[in-house]
Coordinates of N, CA and C in Angstrom, one line a residue:
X529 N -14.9 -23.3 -27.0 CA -14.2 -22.3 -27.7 C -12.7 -22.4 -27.3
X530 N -11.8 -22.0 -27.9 CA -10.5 -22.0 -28.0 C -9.8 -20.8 -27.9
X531 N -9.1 -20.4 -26.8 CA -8.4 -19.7 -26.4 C -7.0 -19.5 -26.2
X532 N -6.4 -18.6 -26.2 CA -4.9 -18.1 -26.8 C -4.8 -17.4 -25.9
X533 N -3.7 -18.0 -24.7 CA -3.3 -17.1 -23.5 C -2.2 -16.0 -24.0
X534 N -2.8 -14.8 -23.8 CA -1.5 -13.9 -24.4 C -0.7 -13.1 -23.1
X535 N -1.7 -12.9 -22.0 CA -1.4 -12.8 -20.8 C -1.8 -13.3 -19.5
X536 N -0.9 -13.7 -19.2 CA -1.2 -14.4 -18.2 C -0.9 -14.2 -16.5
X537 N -2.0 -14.2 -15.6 CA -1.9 -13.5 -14.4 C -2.3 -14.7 -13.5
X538 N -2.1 -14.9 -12.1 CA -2.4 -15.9 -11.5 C -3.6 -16.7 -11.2
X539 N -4.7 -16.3 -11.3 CA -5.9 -17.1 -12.0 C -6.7 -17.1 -13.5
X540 N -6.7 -16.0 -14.1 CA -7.1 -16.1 -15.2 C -5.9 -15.5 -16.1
X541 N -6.4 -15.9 -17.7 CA -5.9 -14.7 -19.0 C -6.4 -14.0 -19.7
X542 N -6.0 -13.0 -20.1 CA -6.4 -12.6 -21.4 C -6.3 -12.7 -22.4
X543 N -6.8 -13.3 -23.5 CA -7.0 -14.4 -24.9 C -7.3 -13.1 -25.7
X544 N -7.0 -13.1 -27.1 CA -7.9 -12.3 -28.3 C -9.0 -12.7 -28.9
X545 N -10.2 -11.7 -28.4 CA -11.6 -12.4 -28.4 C -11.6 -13.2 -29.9
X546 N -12.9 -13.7 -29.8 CA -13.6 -14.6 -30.6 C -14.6 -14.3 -31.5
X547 N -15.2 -14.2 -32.3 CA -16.1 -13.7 -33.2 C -17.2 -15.2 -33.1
X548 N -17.0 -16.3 -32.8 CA -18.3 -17.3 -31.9 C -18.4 -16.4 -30.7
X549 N -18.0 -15.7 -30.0 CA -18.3 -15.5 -28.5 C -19.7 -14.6 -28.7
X550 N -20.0 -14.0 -29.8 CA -21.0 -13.0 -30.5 C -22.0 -13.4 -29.0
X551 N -22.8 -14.7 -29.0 CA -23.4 -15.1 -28.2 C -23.5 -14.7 -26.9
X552 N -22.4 -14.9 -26.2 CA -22.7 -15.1 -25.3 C -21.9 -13.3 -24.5
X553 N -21.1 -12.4 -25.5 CA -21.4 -11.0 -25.3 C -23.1 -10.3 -25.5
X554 N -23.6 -10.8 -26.3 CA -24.9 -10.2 -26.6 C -25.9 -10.8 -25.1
X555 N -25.5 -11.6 -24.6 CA -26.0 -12.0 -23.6 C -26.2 -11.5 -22.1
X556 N -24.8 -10.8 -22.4 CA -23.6 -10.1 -21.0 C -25.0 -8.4 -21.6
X557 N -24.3 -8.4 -22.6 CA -24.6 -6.8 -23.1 C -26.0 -6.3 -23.0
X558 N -27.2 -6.9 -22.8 CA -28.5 -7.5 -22.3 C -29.5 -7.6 -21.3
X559 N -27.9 -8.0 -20.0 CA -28.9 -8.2 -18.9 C -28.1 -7.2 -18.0
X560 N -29.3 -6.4 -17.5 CA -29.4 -5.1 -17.4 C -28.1 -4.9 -16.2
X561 N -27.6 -6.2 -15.2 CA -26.4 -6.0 -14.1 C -25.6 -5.7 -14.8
X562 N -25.6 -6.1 -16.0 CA -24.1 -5.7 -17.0 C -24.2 -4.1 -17.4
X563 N -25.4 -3.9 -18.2 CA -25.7 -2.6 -19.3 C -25.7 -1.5 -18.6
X564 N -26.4 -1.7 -16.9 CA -26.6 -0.8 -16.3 C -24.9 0.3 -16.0
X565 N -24.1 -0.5 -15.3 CA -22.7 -0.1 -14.8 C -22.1 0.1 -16.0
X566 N -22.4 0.2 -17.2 CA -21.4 0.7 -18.1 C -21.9 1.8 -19.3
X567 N -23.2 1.8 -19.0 CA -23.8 3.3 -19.8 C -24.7 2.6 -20.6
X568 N -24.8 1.3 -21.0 CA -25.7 1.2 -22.0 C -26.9 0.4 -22.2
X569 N -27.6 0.7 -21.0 CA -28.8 0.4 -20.6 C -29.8 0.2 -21.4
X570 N -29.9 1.5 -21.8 CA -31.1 1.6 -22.9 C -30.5 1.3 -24.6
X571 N -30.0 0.4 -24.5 CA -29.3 0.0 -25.9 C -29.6 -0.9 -26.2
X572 N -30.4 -1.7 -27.3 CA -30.7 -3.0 -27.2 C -29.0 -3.6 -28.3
X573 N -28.9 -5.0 -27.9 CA -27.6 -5.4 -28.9 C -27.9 -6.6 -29.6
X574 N -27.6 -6.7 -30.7 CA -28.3 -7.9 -31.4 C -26.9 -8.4 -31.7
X575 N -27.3 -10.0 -32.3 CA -26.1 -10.5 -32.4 C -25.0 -10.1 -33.8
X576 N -26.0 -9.9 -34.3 CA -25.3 -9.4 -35.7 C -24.5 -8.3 -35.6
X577 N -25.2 -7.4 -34.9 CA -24.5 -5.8 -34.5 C -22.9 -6.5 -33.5
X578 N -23.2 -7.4 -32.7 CA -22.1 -7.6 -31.7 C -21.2 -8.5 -32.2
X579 N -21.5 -9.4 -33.7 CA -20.3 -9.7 -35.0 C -19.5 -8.4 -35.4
X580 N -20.3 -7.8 -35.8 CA -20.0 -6.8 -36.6 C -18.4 -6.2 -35.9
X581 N -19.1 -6.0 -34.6 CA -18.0 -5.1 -33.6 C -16.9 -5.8 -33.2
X582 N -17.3 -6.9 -33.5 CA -16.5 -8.0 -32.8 C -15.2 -7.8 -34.0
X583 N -15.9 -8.3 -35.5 CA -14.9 -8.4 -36.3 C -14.3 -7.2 -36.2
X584 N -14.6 -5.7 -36.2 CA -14.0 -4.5 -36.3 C -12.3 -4.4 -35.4
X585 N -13.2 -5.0 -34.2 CA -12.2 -4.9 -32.9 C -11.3 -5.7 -32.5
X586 N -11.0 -7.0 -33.4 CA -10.2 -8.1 -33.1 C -9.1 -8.0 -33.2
X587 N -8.6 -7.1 -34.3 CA -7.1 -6.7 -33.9 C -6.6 -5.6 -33.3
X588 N -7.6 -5.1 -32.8 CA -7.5 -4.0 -32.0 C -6.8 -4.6 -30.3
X589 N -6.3 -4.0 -29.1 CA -6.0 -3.9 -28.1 C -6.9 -4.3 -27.1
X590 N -8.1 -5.4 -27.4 CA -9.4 -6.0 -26.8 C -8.8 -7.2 -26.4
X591 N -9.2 -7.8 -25.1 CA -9.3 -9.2 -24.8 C -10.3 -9.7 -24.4
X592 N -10.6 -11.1 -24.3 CA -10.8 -11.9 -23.7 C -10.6 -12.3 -22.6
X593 N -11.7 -12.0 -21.3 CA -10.7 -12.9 -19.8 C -11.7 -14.0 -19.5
X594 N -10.5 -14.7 -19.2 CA -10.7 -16.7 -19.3 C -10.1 -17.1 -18.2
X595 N -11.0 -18.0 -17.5 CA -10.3 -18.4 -16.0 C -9.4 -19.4 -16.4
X596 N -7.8 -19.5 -16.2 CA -7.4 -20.3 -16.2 C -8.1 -22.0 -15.9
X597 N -8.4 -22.0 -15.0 CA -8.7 -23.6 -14.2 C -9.7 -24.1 -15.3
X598 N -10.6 -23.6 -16.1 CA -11.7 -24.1 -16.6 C -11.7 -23.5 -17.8
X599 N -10.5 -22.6 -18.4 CA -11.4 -21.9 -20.0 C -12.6 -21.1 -20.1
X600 N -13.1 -21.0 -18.7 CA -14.2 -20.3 -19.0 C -13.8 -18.5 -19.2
X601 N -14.8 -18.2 -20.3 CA -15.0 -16.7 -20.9 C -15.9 -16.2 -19.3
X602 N -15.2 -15.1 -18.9 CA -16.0 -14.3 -17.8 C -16.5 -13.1 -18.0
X603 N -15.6 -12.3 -19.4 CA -15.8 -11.0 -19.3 C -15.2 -10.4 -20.4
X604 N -14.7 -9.3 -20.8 CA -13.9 -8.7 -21.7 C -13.3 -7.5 -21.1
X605 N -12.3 -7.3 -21.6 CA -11.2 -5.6 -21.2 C -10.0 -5.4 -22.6
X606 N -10.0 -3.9 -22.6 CA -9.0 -3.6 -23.8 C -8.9 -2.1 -23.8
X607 N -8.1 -1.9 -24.4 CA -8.2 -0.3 -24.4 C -8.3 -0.4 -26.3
X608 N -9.5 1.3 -25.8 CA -10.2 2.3 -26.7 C -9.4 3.3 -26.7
X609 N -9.6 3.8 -27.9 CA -9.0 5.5 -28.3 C -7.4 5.6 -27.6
X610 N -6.9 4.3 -28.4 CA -5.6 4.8 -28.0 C -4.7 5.1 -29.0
X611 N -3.7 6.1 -28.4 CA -3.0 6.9 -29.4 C -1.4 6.6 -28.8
X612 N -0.8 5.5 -29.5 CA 0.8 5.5 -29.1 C 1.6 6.5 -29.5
X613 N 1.5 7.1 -30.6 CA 2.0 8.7 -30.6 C 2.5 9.4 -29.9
X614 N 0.9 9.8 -28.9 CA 1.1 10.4 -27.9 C 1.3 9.5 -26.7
X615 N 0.9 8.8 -26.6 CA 1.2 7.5 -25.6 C 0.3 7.2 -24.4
X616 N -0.8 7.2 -25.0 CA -2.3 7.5 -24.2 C -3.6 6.4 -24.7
X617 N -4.0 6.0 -23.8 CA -5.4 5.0 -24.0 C -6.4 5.1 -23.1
X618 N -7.3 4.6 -23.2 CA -8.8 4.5 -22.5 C -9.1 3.0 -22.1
X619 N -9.3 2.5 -20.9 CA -9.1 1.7 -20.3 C -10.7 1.4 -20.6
X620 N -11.4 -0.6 -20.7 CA -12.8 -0.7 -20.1 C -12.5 -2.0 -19.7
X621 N -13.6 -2.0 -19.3 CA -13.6 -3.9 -18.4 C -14.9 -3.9 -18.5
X622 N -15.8 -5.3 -18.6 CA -16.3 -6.0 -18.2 C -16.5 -7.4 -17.3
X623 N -17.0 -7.9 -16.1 CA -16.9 -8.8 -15.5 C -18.5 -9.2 -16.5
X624 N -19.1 -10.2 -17.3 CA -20.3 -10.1 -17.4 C -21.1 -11.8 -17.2
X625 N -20.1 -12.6 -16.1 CA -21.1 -13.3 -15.5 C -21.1 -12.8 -14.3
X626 N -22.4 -12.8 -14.0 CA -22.8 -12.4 -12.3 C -21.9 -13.3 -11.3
X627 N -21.8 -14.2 -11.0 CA -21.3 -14.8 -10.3 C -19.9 -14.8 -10.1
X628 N -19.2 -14.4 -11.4 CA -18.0 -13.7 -11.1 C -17.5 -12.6 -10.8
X629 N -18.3 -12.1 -10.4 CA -18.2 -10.6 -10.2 C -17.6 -10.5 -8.6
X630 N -17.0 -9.5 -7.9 CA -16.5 -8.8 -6.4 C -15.9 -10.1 -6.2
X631 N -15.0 -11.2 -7.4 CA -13.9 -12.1 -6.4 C -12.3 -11.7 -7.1
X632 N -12.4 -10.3 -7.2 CA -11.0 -9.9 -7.7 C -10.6 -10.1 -9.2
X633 N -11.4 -10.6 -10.1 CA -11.1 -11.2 -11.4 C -11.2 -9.9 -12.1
X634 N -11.8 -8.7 -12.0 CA -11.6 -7.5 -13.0 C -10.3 -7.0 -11.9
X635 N -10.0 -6.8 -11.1 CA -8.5 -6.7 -10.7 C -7.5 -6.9 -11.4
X636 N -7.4 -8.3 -11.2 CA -6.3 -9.0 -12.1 C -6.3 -8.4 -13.4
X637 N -8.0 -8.8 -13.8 CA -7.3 -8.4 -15.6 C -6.6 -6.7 -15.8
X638 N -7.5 -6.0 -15.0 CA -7.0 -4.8 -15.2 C -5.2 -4.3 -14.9
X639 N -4.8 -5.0 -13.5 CA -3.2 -5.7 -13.9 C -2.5 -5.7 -14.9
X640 N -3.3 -7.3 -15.2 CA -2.5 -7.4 -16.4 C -2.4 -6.3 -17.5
X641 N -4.0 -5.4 -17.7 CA -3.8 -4.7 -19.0 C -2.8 -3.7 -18.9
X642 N -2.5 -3.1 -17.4 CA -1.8 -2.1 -17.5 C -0.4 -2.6 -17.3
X643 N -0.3 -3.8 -17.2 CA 1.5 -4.0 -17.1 C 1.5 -3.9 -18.7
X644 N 0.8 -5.0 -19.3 CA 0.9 -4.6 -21.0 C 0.8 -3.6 -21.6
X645 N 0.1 -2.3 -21.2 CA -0.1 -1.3 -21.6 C 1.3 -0.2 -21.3
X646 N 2.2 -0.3 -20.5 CA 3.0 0.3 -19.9 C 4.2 -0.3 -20.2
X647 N 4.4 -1.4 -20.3 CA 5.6 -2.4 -20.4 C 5.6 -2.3 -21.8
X648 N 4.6 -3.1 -22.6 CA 4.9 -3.5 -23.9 C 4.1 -2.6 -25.1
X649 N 3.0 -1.1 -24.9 CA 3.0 -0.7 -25.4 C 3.5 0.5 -25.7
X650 N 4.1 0.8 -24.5 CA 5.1 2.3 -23.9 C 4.1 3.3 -23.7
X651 N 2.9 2.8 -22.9 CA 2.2 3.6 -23.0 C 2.4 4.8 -21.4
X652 N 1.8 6.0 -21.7 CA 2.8 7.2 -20.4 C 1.3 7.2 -19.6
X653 N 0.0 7.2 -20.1 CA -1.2 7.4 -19.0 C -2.2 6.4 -19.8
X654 N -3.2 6.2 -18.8 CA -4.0 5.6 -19.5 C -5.3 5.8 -18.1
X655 N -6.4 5.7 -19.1 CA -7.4 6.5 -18.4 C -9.2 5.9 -18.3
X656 N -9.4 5.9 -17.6 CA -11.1 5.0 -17.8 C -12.4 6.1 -17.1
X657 N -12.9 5.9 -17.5 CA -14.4 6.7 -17.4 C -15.2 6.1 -16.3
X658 N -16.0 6.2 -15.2 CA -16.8 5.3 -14.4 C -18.0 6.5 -14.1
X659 N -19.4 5.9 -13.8 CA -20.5 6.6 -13.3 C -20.1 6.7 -12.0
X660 N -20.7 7.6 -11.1 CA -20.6 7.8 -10.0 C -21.3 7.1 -8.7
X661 N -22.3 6.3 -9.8 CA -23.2 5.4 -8.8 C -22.1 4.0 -8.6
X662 N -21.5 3.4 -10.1 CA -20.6 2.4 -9.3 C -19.6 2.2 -8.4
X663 N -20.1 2.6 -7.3 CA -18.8 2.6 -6.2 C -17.8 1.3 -5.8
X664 N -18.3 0.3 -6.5 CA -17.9 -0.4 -6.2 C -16.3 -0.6 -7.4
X665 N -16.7 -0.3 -8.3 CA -15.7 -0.3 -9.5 C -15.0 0.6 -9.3
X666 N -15.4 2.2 -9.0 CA -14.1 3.1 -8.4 C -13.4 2.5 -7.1
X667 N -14.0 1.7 -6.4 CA -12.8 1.4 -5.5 C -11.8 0.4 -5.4
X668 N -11.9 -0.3 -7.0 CA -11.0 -1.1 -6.8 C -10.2 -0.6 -8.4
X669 N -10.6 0.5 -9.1 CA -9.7 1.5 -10.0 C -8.7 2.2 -8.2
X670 N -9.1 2.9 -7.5 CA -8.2 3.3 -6.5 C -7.5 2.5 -5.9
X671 N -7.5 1.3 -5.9 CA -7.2 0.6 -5.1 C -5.6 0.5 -6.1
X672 N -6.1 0.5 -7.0 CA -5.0 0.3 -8.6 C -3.9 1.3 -8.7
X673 N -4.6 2.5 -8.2 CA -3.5 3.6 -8.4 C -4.3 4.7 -9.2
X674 N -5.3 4.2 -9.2 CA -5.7 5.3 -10.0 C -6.4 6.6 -9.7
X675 N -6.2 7.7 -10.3 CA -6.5 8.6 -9.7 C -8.3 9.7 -10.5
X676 N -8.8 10.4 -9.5 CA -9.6 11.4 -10.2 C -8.8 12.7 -10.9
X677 N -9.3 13.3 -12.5 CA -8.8 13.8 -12.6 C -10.0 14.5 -13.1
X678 N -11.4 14.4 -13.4 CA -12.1 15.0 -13.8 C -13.5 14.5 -13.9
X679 N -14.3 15.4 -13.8 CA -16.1 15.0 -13.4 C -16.9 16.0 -14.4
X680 N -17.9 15.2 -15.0 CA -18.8 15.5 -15.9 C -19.7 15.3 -15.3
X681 N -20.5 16.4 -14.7 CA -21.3 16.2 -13.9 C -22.8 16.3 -14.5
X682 N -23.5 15.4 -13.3 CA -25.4 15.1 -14.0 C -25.0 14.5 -15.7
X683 N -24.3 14.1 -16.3 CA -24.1 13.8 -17.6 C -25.0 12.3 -17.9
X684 N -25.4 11.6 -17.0 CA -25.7 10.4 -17.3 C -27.4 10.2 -16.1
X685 N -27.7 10.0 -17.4 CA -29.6 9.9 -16.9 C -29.7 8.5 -16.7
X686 N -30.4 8.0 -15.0 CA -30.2 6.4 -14.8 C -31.1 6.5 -13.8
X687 N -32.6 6.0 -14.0 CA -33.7 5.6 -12.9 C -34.2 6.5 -12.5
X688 N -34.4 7.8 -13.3 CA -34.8 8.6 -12.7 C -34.3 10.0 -11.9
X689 N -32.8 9.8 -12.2 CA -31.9 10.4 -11.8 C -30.7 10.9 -12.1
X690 N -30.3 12.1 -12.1 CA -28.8 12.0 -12.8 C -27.5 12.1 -12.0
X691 N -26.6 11.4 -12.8 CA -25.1 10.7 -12.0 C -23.8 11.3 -12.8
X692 N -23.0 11.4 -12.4 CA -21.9 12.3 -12.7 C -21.1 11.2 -13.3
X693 N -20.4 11.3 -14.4 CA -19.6 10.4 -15.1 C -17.7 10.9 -14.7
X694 N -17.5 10.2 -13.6 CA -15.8 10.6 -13.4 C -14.6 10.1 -14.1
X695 N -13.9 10.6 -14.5 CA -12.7 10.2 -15.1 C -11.5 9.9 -14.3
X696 N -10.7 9.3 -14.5 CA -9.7 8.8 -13.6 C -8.3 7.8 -14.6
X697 N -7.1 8.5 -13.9 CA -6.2 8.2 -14.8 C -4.9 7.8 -13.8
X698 N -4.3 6.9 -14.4 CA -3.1 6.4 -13.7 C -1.2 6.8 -15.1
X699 N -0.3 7.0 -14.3 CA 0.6 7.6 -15.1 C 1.2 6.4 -15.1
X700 N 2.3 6.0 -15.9 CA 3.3 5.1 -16.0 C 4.1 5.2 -14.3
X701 N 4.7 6.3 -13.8 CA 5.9 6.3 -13.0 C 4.9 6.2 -12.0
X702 N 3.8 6.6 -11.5 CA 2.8 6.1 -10.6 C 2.2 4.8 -10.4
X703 N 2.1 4.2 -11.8 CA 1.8 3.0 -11.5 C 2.9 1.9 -10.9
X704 N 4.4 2.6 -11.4 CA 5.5 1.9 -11.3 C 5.7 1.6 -9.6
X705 N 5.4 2.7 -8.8 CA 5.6 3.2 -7.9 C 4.9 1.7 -6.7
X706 N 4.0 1.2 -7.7 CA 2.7 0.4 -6.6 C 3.4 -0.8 -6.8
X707 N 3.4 -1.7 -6.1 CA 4.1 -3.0 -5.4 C 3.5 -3.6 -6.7
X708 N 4.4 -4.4 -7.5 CA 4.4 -4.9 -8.7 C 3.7 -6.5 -8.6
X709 N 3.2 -6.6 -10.1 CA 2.8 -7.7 -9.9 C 3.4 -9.4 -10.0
X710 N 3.1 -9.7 -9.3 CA 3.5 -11.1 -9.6 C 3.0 -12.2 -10.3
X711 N 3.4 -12.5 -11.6 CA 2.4 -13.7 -11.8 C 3.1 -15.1 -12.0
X712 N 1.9 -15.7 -11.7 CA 2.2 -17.3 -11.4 C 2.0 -18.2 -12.7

């Protein structure tokens, strides 16, 4: 597959997805380490349905993250429900090979999305949603700058149990404030 570095951070980029990648999203979207940590577990996704979305979303504010060294597709991030008007978006990530997961690669891209989102969209907040059971994803959103601003609680039924879906949002002059990124 062929990719279009649009940003670029010191090990990987983010490209404008692909509409071939159908595959191997429906694959990520599937197996349950992925569906579980992002709400959509009990969803099944077919490939057709994940064209469909694909084509919907391609000119939308979606990427592609691709490891530099190899081209390889690892995951997706982009912001949802964004309103430059008011100057506000919804932040998501995916890591959706297992093996890339906890070595800093949704870091970076999330980085990158917010220098882009702040720098080049003029964007003032921007904001992501996480369950309460992935602790591991809220701590490297805090690690970011990012802050809690709000909790929907018991809202999300998972194994048996219910988990509080938290919001958390980072400002432009807050983010400015965190030791800037460098890229290579």
């Amino acid at each position: 597959m062929k990719y279009f570095p649009k940003l670029v951070g010191s090990r990987l980029y983010l490209s404008p997805m692909n509409v071939e990648d159908a595959p191997i999203y429906v694959k990520w979207l599937n197996d349950k380490t992925v569906s579980e940590n992002i709400g959509l577990d009990m969803k099944v996704t077919t490939l057709e349905g994940e064209k469909e979305w694909l084509k919907k979303n391609l000119n939308n504010y979606n990427f592609a993250i691709v490891l530099k060294e190899s081209d390889e597709l690892i995951g997706n991030c982009g912001f949802d429900e964004i309103d430059l008007i008011h100057q506000n978006a919804k932040l998501s990530i995916l890591i959706g090979e297992e093996e890339k997961r906890g070595q800093g690669y949704g870091k970076e891209a999330i980085k990158l999305l917010l220098e882009y989102g702040f720098n080049n969209l003029n964007l003032n907040n921007i904001m992501l949603s996480v369950y309460s059971f992935n602790t591991r994803a809220i701590k490297v959103y805090e690690s970011l700058g990012f802050k809690r601003f709000g909790t929907r609680h018991k809202s999300h039924y998972f194994k048996g149990k219910f988990y509080d879906e938290i919001q958390m949002e980072i400002l432009k002059d807050e983010y400015s404030e965190i030791e800037p990124f460098i890229y290579v």
